[in-house]
Coordinates of C-alpha atoms and ligand atoms in Angstrom, one line a residue:
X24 CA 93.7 187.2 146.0
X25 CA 92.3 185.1 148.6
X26 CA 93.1 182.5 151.3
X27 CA 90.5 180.0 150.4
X28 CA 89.3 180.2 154.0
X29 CA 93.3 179.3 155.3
X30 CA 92.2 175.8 152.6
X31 CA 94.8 175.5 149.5
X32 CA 92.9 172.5 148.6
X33 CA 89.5 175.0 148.2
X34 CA 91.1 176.9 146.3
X35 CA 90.7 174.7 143.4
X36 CA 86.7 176.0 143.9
X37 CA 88.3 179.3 141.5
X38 CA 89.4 176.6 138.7
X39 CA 85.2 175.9 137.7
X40 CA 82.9 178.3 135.8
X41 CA 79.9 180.0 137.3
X42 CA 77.2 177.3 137.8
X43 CA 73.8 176.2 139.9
X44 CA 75.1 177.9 143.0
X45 CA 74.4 181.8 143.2
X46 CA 78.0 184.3 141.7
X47 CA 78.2 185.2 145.4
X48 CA 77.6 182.7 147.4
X49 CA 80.2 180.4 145.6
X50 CA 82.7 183.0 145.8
X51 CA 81.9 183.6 149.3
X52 CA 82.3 179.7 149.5
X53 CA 86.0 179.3 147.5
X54 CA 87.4 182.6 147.2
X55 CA 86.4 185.4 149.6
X56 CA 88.6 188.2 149.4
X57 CA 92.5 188.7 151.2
X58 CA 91.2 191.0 154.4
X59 CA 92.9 194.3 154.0
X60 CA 94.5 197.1 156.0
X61 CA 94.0 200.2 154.0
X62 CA 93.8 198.2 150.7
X63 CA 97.4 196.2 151.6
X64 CA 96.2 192.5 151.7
X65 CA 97.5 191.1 155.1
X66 CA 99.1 188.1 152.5
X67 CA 99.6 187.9 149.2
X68 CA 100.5 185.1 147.0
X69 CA 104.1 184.0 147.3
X70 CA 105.1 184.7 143.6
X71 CA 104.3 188.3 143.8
X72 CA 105.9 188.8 147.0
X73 CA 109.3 187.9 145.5
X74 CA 108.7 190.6 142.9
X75 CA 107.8 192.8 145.4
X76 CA 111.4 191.4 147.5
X77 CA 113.1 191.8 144.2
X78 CA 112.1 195.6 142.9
X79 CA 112.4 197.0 146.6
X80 CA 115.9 195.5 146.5
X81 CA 116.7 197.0 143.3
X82 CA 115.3 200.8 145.0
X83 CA 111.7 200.8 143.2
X84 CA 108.9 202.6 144.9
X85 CA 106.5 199.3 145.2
X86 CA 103.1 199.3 146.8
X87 CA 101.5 195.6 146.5
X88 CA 97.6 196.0 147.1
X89 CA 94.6 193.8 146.5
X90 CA 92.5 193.8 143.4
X91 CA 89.9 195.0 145.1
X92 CA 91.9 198.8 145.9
X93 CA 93.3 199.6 143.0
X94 CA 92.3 203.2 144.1
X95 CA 92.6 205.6 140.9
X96 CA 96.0 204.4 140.2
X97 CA 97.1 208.1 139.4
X98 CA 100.9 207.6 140.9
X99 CA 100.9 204.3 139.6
X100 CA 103.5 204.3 136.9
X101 CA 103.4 200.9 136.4
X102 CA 100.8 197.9 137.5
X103 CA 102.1 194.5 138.3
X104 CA 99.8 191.7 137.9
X105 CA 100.1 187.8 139.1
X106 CA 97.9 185.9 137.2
X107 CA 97.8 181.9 138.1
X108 CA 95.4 181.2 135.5
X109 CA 94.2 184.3 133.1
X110 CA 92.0 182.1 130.3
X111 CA 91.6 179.1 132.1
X112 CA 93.6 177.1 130.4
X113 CA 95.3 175.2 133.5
X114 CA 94.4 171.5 132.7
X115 CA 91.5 171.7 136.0
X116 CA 90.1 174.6 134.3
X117 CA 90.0 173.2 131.0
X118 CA 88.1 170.1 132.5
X119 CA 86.1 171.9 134.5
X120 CA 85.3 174.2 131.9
X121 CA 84.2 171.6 129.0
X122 CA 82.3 169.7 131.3
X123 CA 80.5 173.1 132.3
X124 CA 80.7 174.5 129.2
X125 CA 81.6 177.8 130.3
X126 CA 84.4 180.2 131.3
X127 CA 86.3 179.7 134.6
X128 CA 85.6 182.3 137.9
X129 CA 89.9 182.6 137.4
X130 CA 89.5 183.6 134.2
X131 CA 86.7 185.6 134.5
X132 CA 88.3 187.3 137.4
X133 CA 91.4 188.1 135.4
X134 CA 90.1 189.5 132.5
X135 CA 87.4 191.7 134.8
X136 CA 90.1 193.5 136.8
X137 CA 92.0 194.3 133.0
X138 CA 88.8 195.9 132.2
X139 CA 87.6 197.8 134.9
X140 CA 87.5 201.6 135.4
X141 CA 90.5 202.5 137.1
X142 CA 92.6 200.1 135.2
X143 CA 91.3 201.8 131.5
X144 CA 91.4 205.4 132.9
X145 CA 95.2 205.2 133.7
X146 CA 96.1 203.5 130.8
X147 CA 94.8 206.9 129.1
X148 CA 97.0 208.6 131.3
X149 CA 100.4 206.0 130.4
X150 CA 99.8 203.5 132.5
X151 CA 101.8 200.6 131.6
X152 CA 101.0 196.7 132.3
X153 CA 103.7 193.8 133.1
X154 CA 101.7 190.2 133.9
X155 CA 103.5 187.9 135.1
X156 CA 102.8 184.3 137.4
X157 CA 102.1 180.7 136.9
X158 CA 99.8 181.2 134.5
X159 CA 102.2 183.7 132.3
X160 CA 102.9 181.0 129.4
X161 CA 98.6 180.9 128.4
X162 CA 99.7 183.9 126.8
X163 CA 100.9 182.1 124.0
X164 CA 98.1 180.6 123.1
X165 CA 96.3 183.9 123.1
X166 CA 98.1 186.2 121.5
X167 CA 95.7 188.8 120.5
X168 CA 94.2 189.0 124.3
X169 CA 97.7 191.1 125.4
X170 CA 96.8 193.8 123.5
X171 CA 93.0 193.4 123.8
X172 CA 93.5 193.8 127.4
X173 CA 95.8 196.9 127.1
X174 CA 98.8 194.5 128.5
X175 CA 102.0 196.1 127.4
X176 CA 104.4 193.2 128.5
X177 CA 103.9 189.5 129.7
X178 CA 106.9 187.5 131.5
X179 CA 107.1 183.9 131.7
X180 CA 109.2 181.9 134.1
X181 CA 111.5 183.0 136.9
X182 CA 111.5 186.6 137.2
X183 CA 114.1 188.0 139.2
X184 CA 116.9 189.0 137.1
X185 CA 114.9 190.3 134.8
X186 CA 112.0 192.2 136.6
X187 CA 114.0 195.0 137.3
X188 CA 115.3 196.0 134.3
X189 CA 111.4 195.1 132.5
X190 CA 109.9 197.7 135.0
X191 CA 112.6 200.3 134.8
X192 CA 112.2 200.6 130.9
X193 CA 108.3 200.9 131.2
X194 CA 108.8 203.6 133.8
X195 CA 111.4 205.5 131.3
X196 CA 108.4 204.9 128.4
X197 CA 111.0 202.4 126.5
X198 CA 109.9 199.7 124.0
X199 CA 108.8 196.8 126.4
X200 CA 109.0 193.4 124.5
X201 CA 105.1 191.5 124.3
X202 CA 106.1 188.7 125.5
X203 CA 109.7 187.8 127.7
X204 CA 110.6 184.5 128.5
X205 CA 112.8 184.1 130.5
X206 CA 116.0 181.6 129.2
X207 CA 117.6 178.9 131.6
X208 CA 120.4 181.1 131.7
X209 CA 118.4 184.0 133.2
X210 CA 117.2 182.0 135.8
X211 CA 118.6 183.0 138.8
X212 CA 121.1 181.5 141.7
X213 CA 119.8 180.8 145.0
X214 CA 122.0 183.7 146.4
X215 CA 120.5 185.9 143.6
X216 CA 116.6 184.9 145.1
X217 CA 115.7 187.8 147.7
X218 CA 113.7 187.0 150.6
X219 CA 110.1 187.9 150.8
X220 CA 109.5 191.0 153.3
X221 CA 105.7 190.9 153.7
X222 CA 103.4 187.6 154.3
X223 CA 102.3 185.2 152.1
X224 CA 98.8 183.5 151.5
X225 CA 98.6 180.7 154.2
X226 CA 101.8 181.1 155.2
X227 CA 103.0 179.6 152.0
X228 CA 106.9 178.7 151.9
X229 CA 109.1 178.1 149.0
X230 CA 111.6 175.3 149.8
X231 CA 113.3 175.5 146.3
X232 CA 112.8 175.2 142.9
X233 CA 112.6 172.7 139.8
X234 CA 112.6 168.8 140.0
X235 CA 115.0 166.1 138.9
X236 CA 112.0 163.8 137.7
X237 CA 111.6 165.3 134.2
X238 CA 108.6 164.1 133.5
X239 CA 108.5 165.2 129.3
X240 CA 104.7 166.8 130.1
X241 CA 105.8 169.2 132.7
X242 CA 107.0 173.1 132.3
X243 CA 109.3 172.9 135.7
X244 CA 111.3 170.0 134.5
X245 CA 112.9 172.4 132.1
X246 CA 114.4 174.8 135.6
X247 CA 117.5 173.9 137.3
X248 CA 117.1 172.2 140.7
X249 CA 118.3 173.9 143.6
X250 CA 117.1 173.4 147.5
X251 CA 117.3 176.5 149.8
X252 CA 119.0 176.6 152.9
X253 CA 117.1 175.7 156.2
X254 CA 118.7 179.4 157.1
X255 CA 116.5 181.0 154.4
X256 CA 113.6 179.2 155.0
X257 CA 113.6 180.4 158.7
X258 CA 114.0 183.8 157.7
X259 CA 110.9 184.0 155.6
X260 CA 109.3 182.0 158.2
X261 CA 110.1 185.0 160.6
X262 CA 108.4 187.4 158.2
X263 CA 105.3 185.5 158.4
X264 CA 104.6 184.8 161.6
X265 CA 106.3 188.5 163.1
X266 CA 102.8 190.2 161.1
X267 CA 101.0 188.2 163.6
X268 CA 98.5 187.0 160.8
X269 CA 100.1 184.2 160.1
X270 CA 100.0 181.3 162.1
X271 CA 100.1 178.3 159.8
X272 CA 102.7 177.2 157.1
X273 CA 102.0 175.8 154.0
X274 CA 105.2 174.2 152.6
X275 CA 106.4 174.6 148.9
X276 CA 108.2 172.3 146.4
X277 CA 107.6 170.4 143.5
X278 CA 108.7 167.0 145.8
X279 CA 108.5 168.2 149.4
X280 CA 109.8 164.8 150.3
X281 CA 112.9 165.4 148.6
X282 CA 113.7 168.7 150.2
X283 CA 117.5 169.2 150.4
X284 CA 117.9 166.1 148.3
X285 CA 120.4 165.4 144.8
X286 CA 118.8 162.6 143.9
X287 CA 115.5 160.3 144.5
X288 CA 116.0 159.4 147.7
X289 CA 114.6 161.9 150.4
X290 CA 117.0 163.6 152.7
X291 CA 116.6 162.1 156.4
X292 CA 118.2 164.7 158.5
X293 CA 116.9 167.9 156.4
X294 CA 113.4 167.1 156.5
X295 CA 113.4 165.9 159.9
X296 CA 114.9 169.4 161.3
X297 CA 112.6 171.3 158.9
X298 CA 109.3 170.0 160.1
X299 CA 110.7 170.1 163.7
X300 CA 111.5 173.9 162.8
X301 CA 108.3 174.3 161.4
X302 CA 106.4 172.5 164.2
X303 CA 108.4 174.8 166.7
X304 CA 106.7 178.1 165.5
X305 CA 103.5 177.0 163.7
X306 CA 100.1 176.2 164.8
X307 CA 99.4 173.7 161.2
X308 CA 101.2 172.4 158.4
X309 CA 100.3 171.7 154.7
X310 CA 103.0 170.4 151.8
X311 CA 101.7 171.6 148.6
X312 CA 103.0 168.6 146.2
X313 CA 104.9 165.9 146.9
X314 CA 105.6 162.3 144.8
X315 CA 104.4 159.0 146.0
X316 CA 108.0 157.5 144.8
X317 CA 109.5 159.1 147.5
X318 CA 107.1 158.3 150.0
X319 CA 107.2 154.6 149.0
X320 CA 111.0 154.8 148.8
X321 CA 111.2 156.4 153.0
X322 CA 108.5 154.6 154.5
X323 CA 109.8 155.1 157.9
X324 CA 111.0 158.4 157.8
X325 CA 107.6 159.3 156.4
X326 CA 106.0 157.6 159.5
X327 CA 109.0 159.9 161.2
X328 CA 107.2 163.2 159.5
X329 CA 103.6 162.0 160.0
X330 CA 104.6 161.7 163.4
X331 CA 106.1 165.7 163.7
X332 CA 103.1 167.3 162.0
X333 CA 101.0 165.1 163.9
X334 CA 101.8 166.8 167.8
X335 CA 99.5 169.9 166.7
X336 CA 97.2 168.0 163.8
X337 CA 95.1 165.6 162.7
X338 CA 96.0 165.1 159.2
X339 CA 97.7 167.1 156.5
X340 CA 97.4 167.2 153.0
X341 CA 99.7 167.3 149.6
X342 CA 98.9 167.1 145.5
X343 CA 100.1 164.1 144.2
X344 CA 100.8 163.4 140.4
X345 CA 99.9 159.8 139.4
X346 CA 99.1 160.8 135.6
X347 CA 98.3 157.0 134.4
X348 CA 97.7 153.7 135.7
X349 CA 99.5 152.1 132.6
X350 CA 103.2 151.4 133.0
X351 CA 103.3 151.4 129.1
X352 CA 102.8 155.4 129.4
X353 CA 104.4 155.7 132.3
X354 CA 107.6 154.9 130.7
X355 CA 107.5 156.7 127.9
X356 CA 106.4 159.9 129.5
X357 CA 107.4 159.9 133.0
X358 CA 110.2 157.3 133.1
X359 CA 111.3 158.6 136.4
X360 CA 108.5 159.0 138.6
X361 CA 108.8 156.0 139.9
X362 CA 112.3 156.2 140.9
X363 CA 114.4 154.9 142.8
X364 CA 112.0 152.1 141.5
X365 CA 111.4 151.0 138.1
X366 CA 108.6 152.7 135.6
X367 CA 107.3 149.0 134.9
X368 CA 106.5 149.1 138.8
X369 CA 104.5 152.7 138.9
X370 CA 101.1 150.7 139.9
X371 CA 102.4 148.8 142.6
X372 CA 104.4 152.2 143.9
X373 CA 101.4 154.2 143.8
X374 CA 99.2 151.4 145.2
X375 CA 102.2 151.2 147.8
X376 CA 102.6 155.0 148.9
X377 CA 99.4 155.7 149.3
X378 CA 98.7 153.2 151.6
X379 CA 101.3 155.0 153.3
X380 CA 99.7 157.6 153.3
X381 CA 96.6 156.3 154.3
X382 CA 98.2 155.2 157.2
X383 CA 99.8 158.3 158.3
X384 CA 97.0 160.2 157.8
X385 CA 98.3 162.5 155.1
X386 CA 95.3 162.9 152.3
X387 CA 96.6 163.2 148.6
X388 CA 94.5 165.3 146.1
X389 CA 95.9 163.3 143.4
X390 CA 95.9 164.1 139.2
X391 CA 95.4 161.7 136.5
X392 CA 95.6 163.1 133.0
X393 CA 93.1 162.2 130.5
X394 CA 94.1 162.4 126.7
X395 CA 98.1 161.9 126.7
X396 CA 99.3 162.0 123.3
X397 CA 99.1 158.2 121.7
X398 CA 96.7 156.9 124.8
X399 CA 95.3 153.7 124.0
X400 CA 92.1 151.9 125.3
X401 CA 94.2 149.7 126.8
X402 CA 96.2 152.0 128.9
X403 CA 92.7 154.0 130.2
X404 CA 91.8 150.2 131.4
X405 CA 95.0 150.1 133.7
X406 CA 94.4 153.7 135.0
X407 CA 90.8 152.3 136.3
X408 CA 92.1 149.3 137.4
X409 CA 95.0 151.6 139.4
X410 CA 91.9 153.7 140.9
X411 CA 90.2 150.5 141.4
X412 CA 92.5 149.6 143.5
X413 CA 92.9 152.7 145.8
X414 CA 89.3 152.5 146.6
X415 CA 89.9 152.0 150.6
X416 CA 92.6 154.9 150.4
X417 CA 91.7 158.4 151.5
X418 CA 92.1 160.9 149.2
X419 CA 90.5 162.5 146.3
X420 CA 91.1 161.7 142.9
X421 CA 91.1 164.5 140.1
X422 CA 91.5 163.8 135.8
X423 CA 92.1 166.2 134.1
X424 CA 93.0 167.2 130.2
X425 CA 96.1 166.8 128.6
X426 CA 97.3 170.3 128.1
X427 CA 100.9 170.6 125.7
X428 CA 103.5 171.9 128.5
X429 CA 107.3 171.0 129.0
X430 CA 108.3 168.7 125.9
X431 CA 105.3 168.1 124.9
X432 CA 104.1 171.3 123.4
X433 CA 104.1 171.0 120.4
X434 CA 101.3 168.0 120.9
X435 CA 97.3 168.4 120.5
X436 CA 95.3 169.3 123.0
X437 CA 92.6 167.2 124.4
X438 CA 89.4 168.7 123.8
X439 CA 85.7 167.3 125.6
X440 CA 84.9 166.3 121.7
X441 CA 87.9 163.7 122.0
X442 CA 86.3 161.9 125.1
X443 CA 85.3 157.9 124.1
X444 CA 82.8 156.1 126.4
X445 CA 85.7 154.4 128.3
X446 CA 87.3 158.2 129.5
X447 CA 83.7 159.2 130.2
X448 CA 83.4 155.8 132.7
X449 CA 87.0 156.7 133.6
X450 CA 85.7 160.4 134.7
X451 CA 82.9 159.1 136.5
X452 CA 84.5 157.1 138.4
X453 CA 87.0 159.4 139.9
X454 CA 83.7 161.5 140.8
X455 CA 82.4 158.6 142.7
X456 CA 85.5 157.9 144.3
X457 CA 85.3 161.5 145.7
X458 CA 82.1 161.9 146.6
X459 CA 83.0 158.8 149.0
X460 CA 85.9 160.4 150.9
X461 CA 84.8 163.9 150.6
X462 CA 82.3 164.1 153.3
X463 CA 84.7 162.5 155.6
X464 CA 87.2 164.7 154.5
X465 CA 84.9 167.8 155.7
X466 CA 84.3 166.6 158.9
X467 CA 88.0 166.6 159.3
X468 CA 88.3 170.2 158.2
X469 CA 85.9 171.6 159.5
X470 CA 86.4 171.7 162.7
X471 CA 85.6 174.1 166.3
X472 CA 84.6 176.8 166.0
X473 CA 80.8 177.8 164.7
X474 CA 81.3 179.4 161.6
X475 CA 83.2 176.6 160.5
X476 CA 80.3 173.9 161.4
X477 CA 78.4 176.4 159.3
X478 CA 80.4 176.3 156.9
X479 CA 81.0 172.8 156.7
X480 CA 76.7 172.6 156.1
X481 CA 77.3 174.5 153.1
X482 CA 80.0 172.5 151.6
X483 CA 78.5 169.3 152.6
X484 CA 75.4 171.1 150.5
X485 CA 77.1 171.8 147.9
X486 CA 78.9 168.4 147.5
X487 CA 75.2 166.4 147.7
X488 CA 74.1 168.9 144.6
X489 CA 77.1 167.8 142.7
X490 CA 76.8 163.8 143.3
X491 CA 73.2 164.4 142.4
X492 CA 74.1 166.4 138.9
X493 CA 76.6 164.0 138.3
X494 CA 74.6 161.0 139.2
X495 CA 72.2 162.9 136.2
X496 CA 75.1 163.1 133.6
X497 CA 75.5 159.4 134.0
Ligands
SF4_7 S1 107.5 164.9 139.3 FE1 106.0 166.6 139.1 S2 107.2 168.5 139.1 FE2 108.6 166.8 138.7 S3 108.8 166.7 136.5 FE3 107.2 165.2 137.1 S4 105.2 166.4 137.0 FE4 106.9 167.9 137.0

């Protein structure tokens, strides 16, 4: 539970296994604790704050604290956990974790808390354990780690009309099922999603849920899409900033260009008077994801948005999916990424958003997955030809593993034994192409007061040991 220094984007540092810089100085670096009042983080992450919204609704006795003060847990009927990423199997982990051959800090993290003192002495005593989070369906693959780690029930998906009833039968000492996932059916309404009453990590905002892409390797393709209201929005925007500890927003959706949107095309008038909103009452703004499609597709409205964010900031920045360079692949697997425009198209659209972006001074942190099922030599030449290509654009470029998700799941996964000359090339390019805009990228960040010019040393440090560890590799 941390803010990643008010930095989303750092927070990726939790996604890499221990390595040549010292346990606490790289914690201290990516992941420093939530500060505390008594053991109640001042934010939490946004998926655990709905459960909180959700059992407080339905009359439980909930107390959200931070990993760190558990306390002895001796009221504590039932313990709660959001886990993004419990074995590292998240496809940066996985890359991260084969090319450093050892477990990720998330996972590590994860399993420690599971194991410590307090945790075992109150499950002597009957406490039960629910996980739940992002990470909830690596619980599949690992079957026999539930009940290693004294986890009495895991729930996957979209909790809140189920939560209740999952918590209420643990508390009565009922049979709790190992492992609930929750059906399309179950997922609930936007009337039925309650808003958060405490503040979130960075200010983080939901805008809605699911996508209208369906991209076949994705898990949130399977959700419905449905937008909130501007009115919600503004509500848990309240909540944020009325703790007076949050000042920034980071905004939330799977395409925040398409906020408020049925189709591929993004909604002018809804994302104008949301960033206004937001701009109104915040000091900074993030997106968390958004699709270069849609950026290509509004090129003047984004200008229209770069423009908003731009009275109180520099730059902002957004995870971008490019996936492949090959249109081949593109079509089979993401045939609508690229809409409104064609898959055959999808280098020229991503060549064309993110000069756009470029432009507008929004900075992608964009993914490419390495290892899709049926990749060919061929199509791993067009995805360095596409990054080829976006050389003079500013952003950072990140491949990572195939992992089986969404349709896909049934596939292989792509282990670091799999990896041919051309996907090691392919790999070290991307690094290169970092290590370019990265230091640039810092200067930007890191900006004012002292601590962060100190910080900014450190980074800048820790980014020359990894181009010169990589530069060693190759
Ligand atoms: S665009 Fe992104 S969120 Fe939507 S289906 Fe594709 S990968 Fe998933």
């Amino acid at each position: 539970m941390s803010t990643y220094h008010q930095n989303e984007f750092l927070g990726f540092g939790t996604c890499a296994p221990p390595n040549f810089i010292p346990e606490w100085l790289y914690s201290y670096l990516f992941f420093p604790p939530v500060k505390t009042s008594k053991g109640h983080p001042w934010m939490a992450p946004y998926g655990l704050r709905k459960t909180e919204a959700q059992l407080l609704k339905e009359g439980f006795n909930v107390d959200t604290v931070s990993p760190n003060h558990l306390g002895d847990l001796k009221q504590t009927k039932v313990l709660g956990i959001h886990a993004m990423d419990p074995f590292g199997l998240g496809p940066a982990s996985t890359t991260l974790a084969a090319i450093l051959k050892n477990q990720p800090y998330l996972a590590k993290h994860f399993q420690a808390l599971l194991r410590s003192k307090p945790v075992k002495k109150a499950k002597q005593n009957g406490l039960k354990v629910i996980v739940g989070g992002p990470g909830a369906w690596q619980f599949r693959y690992r079957e026999h780690a539930t009940k290693d780690l004294g986890i009495d029930c895991v729930v996957e998906g979209e909790a809140e009309n189920v939560i209740g009833k999952l918590f209420r039968r643990a508390i009565e000492g009922s049979e709790l099922p190992r492992h609930y996932e929750v059906g399309v059916d179950e997922a609930p309404t936007l009337e039925q999603i309650p808003d958060i009453v405490h503040p979130t990590i960075n200010g983080l905002l939901e805008l809605g849920r699911g996508c209208c892409r369906g991209c076949k390797f994705c898990n949130v393709t399977l959700r419905p899409l449905r937008w909130y209201p501007i009115e919600k929005i503004q509500r848990e925007l309240n909540v944020n900033f009325s703790s007076g500890r949050v000042t920034g927003v980071c905004l939330h959706a799977e395409d925040v260009m398409l906020y408020g949107s049925k189709n591929t095309m993004p909604a002018e008038e809804k994302l104008v008077q949301l960033h206004e909103l937001v701009m109104k009452r915040g000091d900074s703004i993030s997106w968390s994801h958004c699709s270069i499609a849609a950026v290509a597709a509004g090129p003047k409205l984004f200008a229209k948005l770069s423009e908003i964010i731009r009275q109180k900031q520099a730059w902002w920045g957004a995870e971008v999916g490019i996936e492949t360079g090959s249109p081949e692949v593109a079509k089979k697997i993401m045939p609508a990424k690229a809409h409104p425009f064609s898959a055959e198209k999808w280098h020229d659209v991503v060549v064309e958003g993110m000069g756009l972006m470029h432009d507008n001074m929004m900075v992608p942190a964009c993914t490419l997955i390495v290892g899709l099922p049926d990749e060919k030599e061929d199509d791993i030449i067009k995805t360095m030809e596409l990054v080829d290509d976006l050389k003079s654009m500013r952003s950072l470029i990140v491949p990572l593993f195939f992992v089986p998700l969404g349709k896909l799941k049934n596939e292989n996964w792509f282990k670091d034994t799999q990896l041919s000359e051309l996907h090691k090339k392919l790999l070290i390019q991307c690094a290169e192409h970092d290590f370019y805009w990265v230091d640039n990228l810092l200067d930007w960040t890191f900006t004012g007061k002292w601590y962060n010019r100190l910080l900014k040393g450190f980074y800048k440090g820790f980014s020359a040991l990894a181009k010169y560890k990589v530069r060693q590799i190759e």
